[in-house]
Short mmCIF file of C-alpha atoms and ligand atoms in Angstrom, two decimals:
data_model
loop_
_atom_site.label_atom_id
_atom_site.label_comp_id
_atom_site.label_asym_id
_atom_site.label_seq_id
_atom_site.Cartn_x
_atom_site.Cartn_y
_atom_site.Cartn_z
CA MET I 181 41.96 1.13 -39.97
CA SER I 182 45.56 1.96 -41.22
CA LEU I 183 49.25 2.27 -39.73
CA SER I 184 49.34 5.86 -40.70
CA PRO I 185 48.39 7.46 -37.43
CA TYR I 186 51.56 5.52 -35.49
CA ALA I 187 53.83 6.56 -38.32
CA ILE I 188 53.63 10.16 -37.56
CA PRO I 189 56.85 10.39 -35.62
CA VAL I 190 58.81 8.93 -38.39
CA ALA I 191 56.86 10.07 -41.43
CA LYS I 192 60.00 11.45 -43.18
CA GLU I 193 62.26 8.36 -42.51
CA LEU I 194 59.50 5.95 -43.74
CA GLU I 195 59.23 7.96 -46.85
CA ALA I 196 63.12 7.60 -47.14
CA ALA I 197 62.98 3.99 -46.56
CA GLU I 198 60.44 3.79 -49.41
CA ASP I 199 62.97 5.45 -51.46
CA VAL I 200 65.54 3.12 -50.50
CA LEU I 201 63.48 0.24 -51.68
CA LYS I 202 62.93 1.88 -55.17
CA THR I 203 66.64 2.68 -55.73
CA THR I 204 68.32 -0.35 -54.30
CA LEU I 205 66.17 -3.04 -55.77
CA THR I 206 67.15 -2.34 -59.18
CA SER I 207 68.78 -4.76 -61.88
CA GLU I 208 70.05 -5.03 -65.52
CA VAL I 209 67.67 -8.01 -66.07
CA PRO I 210 64.54 -6.59 -67.06
CA LEU I 211 62.33 -9.54 -65.52
CA VAL I 212 63.89 -8.75 -62.15
CA THR I 213 62.94 -5.11 -62.20
CA GLU I 214 59.32 -5.98 -63.45
CA VAL I 215 58.77 -8.70 -60.72
CA VAL I 216 60.44 -6.13 -58.02
CA GLN I 217 58.18 -3.30 -59.33
CA TYR I 218 55.14 -5.45 -59.08
CA ILE I 219 55.86 -6.40 -55.59
CA ILE I 220 56.90 -3.04 -54.26
CA GLN I 221 54.07 -1.12 -55.82
CA ASN I 222 51.57 -3.70 -54.51
CA GLY I 223 52.07 -2.16 -51.00
CA GLY I 224 52.04 -3.95 -47.66
CA LYS I 225 51.59 -2.25 -44.46
CA ARG I 226 55.52 -1.58 -43.96
CA LEU I 227 54.91 -2.47 -40.35
CA ARG I 228 58.54 -3.75 -40.09
CA PRO I 229 60.30 -0.55 -41.38
CA LEU I 230 57.84 1.45 -39.03
CA LEU I 231 58.95 -0.65 -35.99
CA THR I 232 62.61 -0.39 -37.08
CA LEU I 233 62.39 3.42 -37.17
CA LEU I 234 60.26 4.04 -34.06
CA ALA I 235 62.67 1.95 -32.09
CA ALA I 236 65.46 3.69 -33.45
CA LYS I 237 64.22 7.28 -32.52
CA HIS I 238 62.90 6.20 -29.40
CA SER I 239 66.26 4.79 -28.56
CA GLY I 240 67.69 8.37 -29.30
CA TYR I 241 69.39 7.51 -32.53
CA ARG I 242 69.48 10.74 -34.80
CA GLY I 243 71.97 9.44 -37.51
CA ASP I 244 70.89 8.76 -41.09
CA ALA I 245 71.17 4.93 -41.38
CA GLY I 246 67.46 4.34 -40.20
CA PRO I 247 65.85 4.25 -43.61
CA ARG I 248 68.36 1.99 -45.08
CA LEU I 249 67.92 -0.58 -42.23
CA ALA I 250 64.19 -0.13 -42.23
CA ALA I 251 64.06 -0.85 -45.86
CA ALA I 252 66.61 -4.05 -45.26
CA MET I 253 63.93 -5.34 -42.74
CA GLU I 254 61.11 -5.11 -45.11
CA MET I 255 63.28 -6.92 -47.85
CA ILE I 256 63.61 -9.81 -45.44
CA HIS I 257 59.85 -9.95 -44.86
CA THR I 258 59.30 -9.60 -48.66
CA ALA I 259 61.78 -12.44 -49.42
CA SER I 260 60.33 -14.87 -46.91
CA LEU I 261 56.83 -14.12 -48.48
CA LEU I 262 58.12 -14.80 -51.91
CA HIS I 263 59.35 -18.21 -50.72
CA ASP I 264 56.45 -18.79 -48.44
CA ASP I 265 54.02 -18.59 -51.26
CA VAL I 266 55.87 -21.25 -53.14
CA VAL I 267 56.05 -23.31 -49.91
CA ASP I 268 52.04 -22.74 -49.43
CA ASP I 269 51.23 -22.86 -53.22
CA ALA I 270 49.53 -19.38 -52.62
CA SER I 271 47.96 -17.77 -55.63
CA LEU I 272 46.89 -14.45 -53.84
CA ARG I 273 49.24 -12.08 -51.95
CA ARG I 274 47.90 -8.65 -50.93
CA GLY I 275 44.63 -8.84 -52.95
CA LYS I 276 46.40 -9.53 -56.31
CA ALA I 277 48.09 -12.52 -57.95
CA SER I 278 51.12 -13.76 -55.93
CA ALA I 279 54.45 -13.63 -57.83
CA LYS I 280 54.35 -17.34 -57.78
CA ALA I 281 51.09 -17.47 -59.68
CA LYS I 282 52.33 -14.75 -62.10
CA TRP I 283 55.75 -15.82 -62.87
CA GLY I 284 56.05 -19.33 -61.42
CA ASN I 285 57.90 -20.96 -58.58
CA SER I 286 61.41 -20.45 -59.98
CA ILE I 287 61.06 -16.76 -60.43
CA SER I 288 59.34 -16.15 -57.09
CA ILE I 289 62.27 -18.12 -55.30
CA LEU I 290 64.98 -16.35 -57.16
CA VAL I 291 63.62 -12.72 -56.78
CA GLY I 292 63.24 -13.77 -53.03
CA ASP I 293 66.81 -14.50 -53.10
CA PHE I 294 67.54 -11.21 -54.94
CA PHE I 295 65.76 -9.19 -52.11
CA TRP I 296 67.91 -11.36 -49.59
CA CYS I 297 71.01 -10.19 -51.27
CA LYS I 298 70.05 -6.67 -51.50
CA MET I 299 69.14 -6.77 -47.67
CA SER I 300 72.50 -8.49 -46.88
CA ARG I 301 74.51 -5.79 -48.93
CA ILE I 302 72.78 -2.92 -46.89
CA ILE I 303 73.63 -4.50 -43.63
CA VAL I 304 77.25 -5.23 -44.48
CA ASP I 305 77.63 -1.59 -45.80
CA HIS I 306 76.40 -0.26 -42.62
CA GLY I 307 78.97 -2.31 -41.03
CA SER I 308 77.41 -3.38 -37.57
CA LEU I 309 78.41 -7.13 -36.86
CA ARG I 310 75.82 -6.94 -34.11
CA ILE I 311 73.02 -6.17 -36.47
CA LEU I 312 74.31 -8.84 -38.96
CA LYS I 313 74.24 -11.28 -36.16
CA VAL I 314 70.44 -10.30 -35.08
CA VAL I 315 69.31 -10.42 -38.90
CA THR I 316 70.96 -13.88 -39.63
CA ASP I 317 69.81 -15.43 -36.22
CA THR I 318 66.49 -14.12 -36.83
CA ILE I 319 66.04 -15.87 -40.44
CA THR I 320 67.59 -19.04 -39.13
CA LYS I 321 64.60 -19.10 -36.45
CA THR I 322 62.23 -18.08 -39.13
CA THR I 323 63.23 -20.83 -41.53
CA GLU I 324 63.33 -23.36 -38.85
CA ALA I 325 59.63 -22.32 -37.77
CA GLU I 326 58.66 -22.63 -41.49
CA ILE I 327 59.77 -26.18 -41.53
CA LEU I 328 58.49 -27.09 -38.12
CA GLU I 329 55.10 -25.81 -39.47
CA ILE I 330 55.36 -28.11 -42.45
CA THR I 331 56.01 -31.06 -40.32
CA ARG I 332 53.04 -30.29 -38.54
CA HIS I 333 50.70 -29.92 -41.63
CA SER I 334 47.46 -31.45 -41.16
CA ASP I 335 48.41 -32.78 -37.83
CA PHE I 336 45.45 -32.91 -35.31
CA SER I 337 47.54 -33.57 -32.37
CA ILE I 338 49.35 -29.96 -32.39
CA ASP I 339 49.06 -28.19 -29.28
CA GLU I 340 48.81 -24.61 -28.38
CA GLU I 341 52.20 -24.71 -27.05
CA THR I 342 53.72 -25.97 -30.32
CA TYR I 343 51.68 -23.46 -32.31
CA LEU I 344 52.98 -20.66 -30.28
CA LYS I 345 56.37 -21.79 -30.93
CA ILE I 346 55.78 -21.83 -34.51
CA ILE I 347 54.36 -18.46 -34.90
CA GLY I 348 57.12 -17.14 -32.57
CA GLY I 349 59.62 -18.24 -35.07
CA LYS I 350 57.58 -17.46 -37.95
CA THR I 351 56.42 -13.98 -37.21
CA ALA I 352 57.37 -12.77 -33.96
CA CYS I 353 61.01 -12.96 -34.31
CA LEU I 354 61.27 -10.49 -37.29
CA LEU I 355 59.30 -8.22 -35.37
CA ALA I 356 61.59 -8.59 -32.46
CA ALA I 357 64.47 -8.09 -34.64
CA CYS I 358 63.16 -4.87 -36.01
CA CYS I 359 62.85 -3.48 -32.64
CA GLN I 360 66.46 -4.78 -31.60
CA VAL I 361 67.97 -3.24 -34.75
CA GLY I 362 66.45 0.07 -33.81
CA ALA I 363 67.76 -0.23 -30.22
CA ILE I 364 71.22 -1.16 -31.35
CA LEU I 365 71.16 1.97 -33.76
CA GLY I 366 70.18 3.82 -30.65
CA GLU I 367 73.24 2.20 -28.69
CA VAL I 368 70.91 1.95 -25.49
CA SER I 369 71.71 -0.38 -22.46
CA GLU I 370 71.41 -4.16 -22.70
CA ASN I 371 68.09 -4.09 -20.62
CA TYR I 372 66.38 -1.46 -22.87
CA GLU I 373 67.49 -3.41 -26.12
CA ALA I 374 66.10 -6.53 -24.43
CA ALA I 375 62.88 -4.77 -23.32
CA LEU I 376 62.25 -3.38 -27.05
CA LYS I 377 63.12 -6.76 -28.40
CA ARG I 378 60.44 -8.56 -26.21
CA TYR I 379 57.89 -5.92 -27.04
CA GLY I 380 58.42 -6.67 -30.67
CA TYR I 381 57.97 -10.36 -29.88
CA ASP I 382 54.64 -10.17 -28.06
CA LEU I 383 53.47 -7.82 -30.51
CA GLY I 384 54.26 -10.35 -33.19
CA ILE I 385 52.41 -13.04 -31.30
CA ALA I 386 49.37 -10.76 -30.84
CA PHE I 387 49.72 -9.93 -34.68
CA GLN I 388 49.72 -13.44 -36.04
CA LEU I 389 46.91 -14.73 -33.59
CA ALA I 390 44.68 -11.71 -35.06
CA ASP I 391 45.77 -12.89 -38.55
CA ASP I 392 44.54 -16.37 -37.78
CA ILE I 393 40.92 -14.95 -36.98
CA LEU I 394 41.17 -12.76 -40.10
CA ASP I 395 42.00 -15.70 -42.14
CA TYR I 396 38.72 -17.28 -41.36
CA VAL I 397 36.34 -14.30 -41.41
CA SER I 398 37.70 -11.59 -43.35
CA GLU I 399 36.53 -10.61 -46.86
CA GLU I 400 39.20 -11.23 -49.56
CA ALA I 401 39.05 -7.47 -50.79
CA LEU I 402 39.89 -6.13 -47.45
CA PHE I 403 42.59 -8.96 -46.21
CA GLY I 404 43.97 -9.80 -49.57
CA LYS I 405 44.01 -13.48 -48.95
CA HIS I 406 41.50 -16.17 -49.79
CA LYS I 407 39.18 -16.88 -46.96
CA GLY I 408 39.85 -19.98 -45.18
CA GLY I 409 43.37 -20.06 -46.83
CA ASP I 410 44.93 -21.70 -43.56
CA LEU I 411 42.57 -24.61 -43.48
CA ARG I 412 42.95 -25.18 -47.35
CA GLU I 413 46.81 -25.26 -46.68
CA GLY I 414 46.32 -27.89 -43.98
CA LYS I 415 47.31 -25.31 -41.26
CA LEU I 416 45.66 -25.74 -37.84
CA THR I 417 45.82 -22.42 -36.47
CA PHE I 418 44.85 -21.31 -33.04
CA PRO I 419 40.95 -20.89 -33.34
CA LEU I 420 40.80 -24.36 -34.74
CA ILE I 421 43.27 -25.91 -32.17
CA VAL I 422 41.32 -24.77 -29.15
CA ALA I 423 37.92 -25.73 -30.72
CA LEU I 424 39.45 -29.30 -31.43
CA ARG I 425 40.45 -29.74 -27.79
CA ARG I 426 36.73 -29.51 -26.89
CA ALA I 427 35.21 -30.85 -29.78
CA ASP I 428 33.79 -34.46 -29.63
CA GLY I 429 34.75 -37.42 -32.05
CA GLU I 430 32.05 -36.45 -34.52
CA GLU I 431 33.05 -32.81 -34.90
CA ALA I 432 36.68 -33.74 -35.07
CA LYS I 433 36.05 -36.14 -37.79
CA LEU I 434 34.05 -33.51 -39.67
CA VAL I 435 37.16 -31.16 -39.59
CA LYS I 436 39.43 -33.81 -40.54
CA ASN I 437 37.41 -34.96 -43.60
CA ALA I 438 37.20 -31.21 -44.59
CA MET I 439 40.74 -30.68 -44.38
CA LEU I 440 42.03 -33.86 -45.83
CA GLY I 441 39.14 -34.34 -48.60
CA GLY I 442 41.01 -32.09 -51.23
CA HIS I 443 38.76 -29.41 -52.37
CA ILE I 444 37.43 -27.20 -49.53
CA GLY I 445 34.17 -25.37 -50.60
CA ALA I 446 32.14 -22.65 -48.94
CA GLU I 447 29.90 -25.32 -47.22
CA ASN I 448 32.78 -27.32 -45.67
CA LEU I 449 34.35 -23.88 -44.49
CA LYS I 450 31.10 -23.00 -42.87
CA ALA I 451 31.02 -26.38 -40.91
CA VAL I 452 34.51 -25.93 -39.68
CA LEU I 453 33.68 -22.41 -38.69
CA ASP I 454 30.44 -23.48 -37.03
CA ILE I 455 32.71 -25.83 -34.74
CA ILE I 456 35.23 -23.23 -34.09
CA GLN I 457 32.19 -20.72 -33.02
CA ARG I 458 30.68 -23.37 -30.95
CA TYR I 459 33.69 -23.85 -28.73
CA ASP I 460 34.64 -20.11 -28.57
CA GLY I 461 37.75 -20.60 -30.87
CA MET I 462 37.62 -16.97 -32.07
CA GLU I 463 36.90 -15.21 -28.72
CA ARG I 464 39.77 -17.26 -27.11
CA THR I 465 42.08 -16.49 -29.93
CA ARG I 466 41.12 -12.80 -29.63
CA GLU I 467 41.54 -12.87 -25.90
CA LEU I 468 45.24 -14.32 -26.27
CA SER I 469 46.06 -11.96 -29.01
CA ALA I 470 44.86 -9.09 -26.58
CA ARG I 471 46.93 -10.49 -23.69
CA TYR I 472 50.08 -10.69 -25.62
CA ALA I 473 49.33 -7.06 -26.81
CA GLU I 474 49.18 -6.00 -23.24
CA LYS I 475 52.44 -7.88 -22.52
CA ALA I 476 54.07 -6.16 -25.19
CA LYS I 477 52.97 -2.77 -23.76
CA LYS I 478 54.32 -3.85 -20.29
CA HIS I 479 57.81 -4.01 -21.74
CA LEU I 480 57.79 -0.23 -22.41
CA GLU I 481 56.46 0.73 -18.84
CA PRO I 482 60.07 1.59 -17.81
CA PHE I 483 60.80 3.70 -20.74
CA LYS I 484 60.27 7.55 -20.54
CA GLY I 485 57.45 9.09 -22.57
CA SER I 486 57.95 10.02 -26.11
CA LEU I 487 55.69 10.40 -29.45
CA GLU I 488 57.35 7.16 -30.48
CA LYS I 489 56.42 5.53 -27.19
CA GLU I 490 52.99 6.32 -27.88
CA SER I 491 53.01 5.15 -31.50
CA LEU I 492 54.41 1.62 -30.12
CA LEU I 493 51.57 1.39 -27.51
CA GLY I 494 49.18 2.17 -30.15
CA LEU I 495 50.51 -0.36 -32.53
CA ALA I 496 49.82 -3.18 -29.74
CA ASP I 497 46.21 -2.14 -29.83
CA TYR I 498 46.15 -1.77 -33.69
CA VAL I 499 47.23 -5.38 -34.24
CA VAL I 500 44.54 -7.11 -32.22
CA GLU I 501 41.79 -4.78 -33.55
CA ARG I 502 42.91 -4.57 -37.45
CA ASP I 503 40.61 -5.58 -39.89
CA GLU I 504 43.18 -5.98 -42.81
C1 FPP S 158 54.02 -16.34 -43.60
O1 FPP S 158 53.31 -17.31 -43.06
C2 FPP S 158 55.25 -16.84 -43.67
C3 FPP S 158 56.37 -16.33 -43.08
C4 FPP S 158 56.02 -15.05 -42.12
C5 FPP S 158 57.73 -16.79 -42.98
C6 FPP S 158 58.33 -17.54 -44.01
C7 FPP S 158 59.70 -17.84 -44.10
C8 FPP S 158 60.44 -18.68 -44.87
C9 FPP S 158 59.79 -18.95 -46.18
C10 FPP S 158 61.95 -18.95 -44.51
C11 FPP S 158 62.88 -17.67 -44.67
C12 FPP S 158 63.20 -17.09 -45.91
C13 FPP S 158 63.93 -16.04 -46.09
C14 FPP S 158 64.40 -15.82 -47.69
C15 FPP S 158 63.91 -15.02 -45.27
P1 FPP S 158 51.71 -17.67 -43.37
O2 FPP S 158 51.75 -18.72 -44.64
O3 FPP S 158 50.95 -18.23 -42.29
O4 FPP S 158 51.04 -16.36 -43.81
P2 FPP S 158 50.45 -15.84 -45.22
O5 FPP S 158 48.89 -16.28 -45.02
O6 FPP S 158 50.42 -14.49 -45.29
O7 FPP S 158 51.10 -16.60 -46.24
MG1 MG S 159 51.60 -18.48 -46.57
#
């Protein structure tokens, strides 16, 4: 399953965004170029540029700034992952050694800053203060959510509401911002812009909930991350949170011991997975992910039909059903 069918309406612009990434992210310092090349060539779904371009085109934008802003939104995402892998001490990203594992924490953070600076320059050159405000407010929320998540590490009292707040800030806000930037480019009405932003937000929640399931069940080769990574990082995600709410004392203790006991091997992971399955943790997460995807689609109901709208609707189903 890939994003390419949904990219058809903006295929040319997406290619141009890829060129912007290649031509903008250059440096006279050889190590910066080396790290940037490694990250850019290692792919990624490019969901954020796709959303930016679809939203812009659907909003009637016909100018030429789309690819630059789409690339800028991908740069925010990449910068946040370079920092996040340091925060999470993650050795694998997109199926390969993370930049942090390959070059160390300092380089991963500083190249993240490099991405951040190049993104800022694109937005300043574009000259829209509204876009600059959307982007800076979004990164503020993302950073706050990342910190909130850290404060709730290995915290068994975390509830669904708090968890949804964390993933709202961590993942959904940036997808919302991509759609909003597209809408601002198209100079649409306030209501229209708000609807696209809400679509992006609910899509982001659906996306992250599906990610929580994949983290437990997906094979490394497909998902590009270690199976059970969230558990190992002390993150209680939605499948486990709902299961723990129903689990008895013994089961909760087992999960706690597995999580706090240092190394989580295949056996521990299986025991936790069994508890999640016993209390329908996966089904409930999938149901909620699907509900958010439906909510996302509803925000688009007032809009006239277009190829871009079809893609946005299709993406909502994709994020729930994806296997990578
Ligand atoms: C991945 O979550 C992390 C994020 C989506 C956000 C990270 C945000 C920051 C580090 C703060 C913002 C910083 C900048 C420079 C924009 P995850 O750890 O659950 O997902 P993963 O399994 O893919 O690592
Ligand atoms: Mg992480």
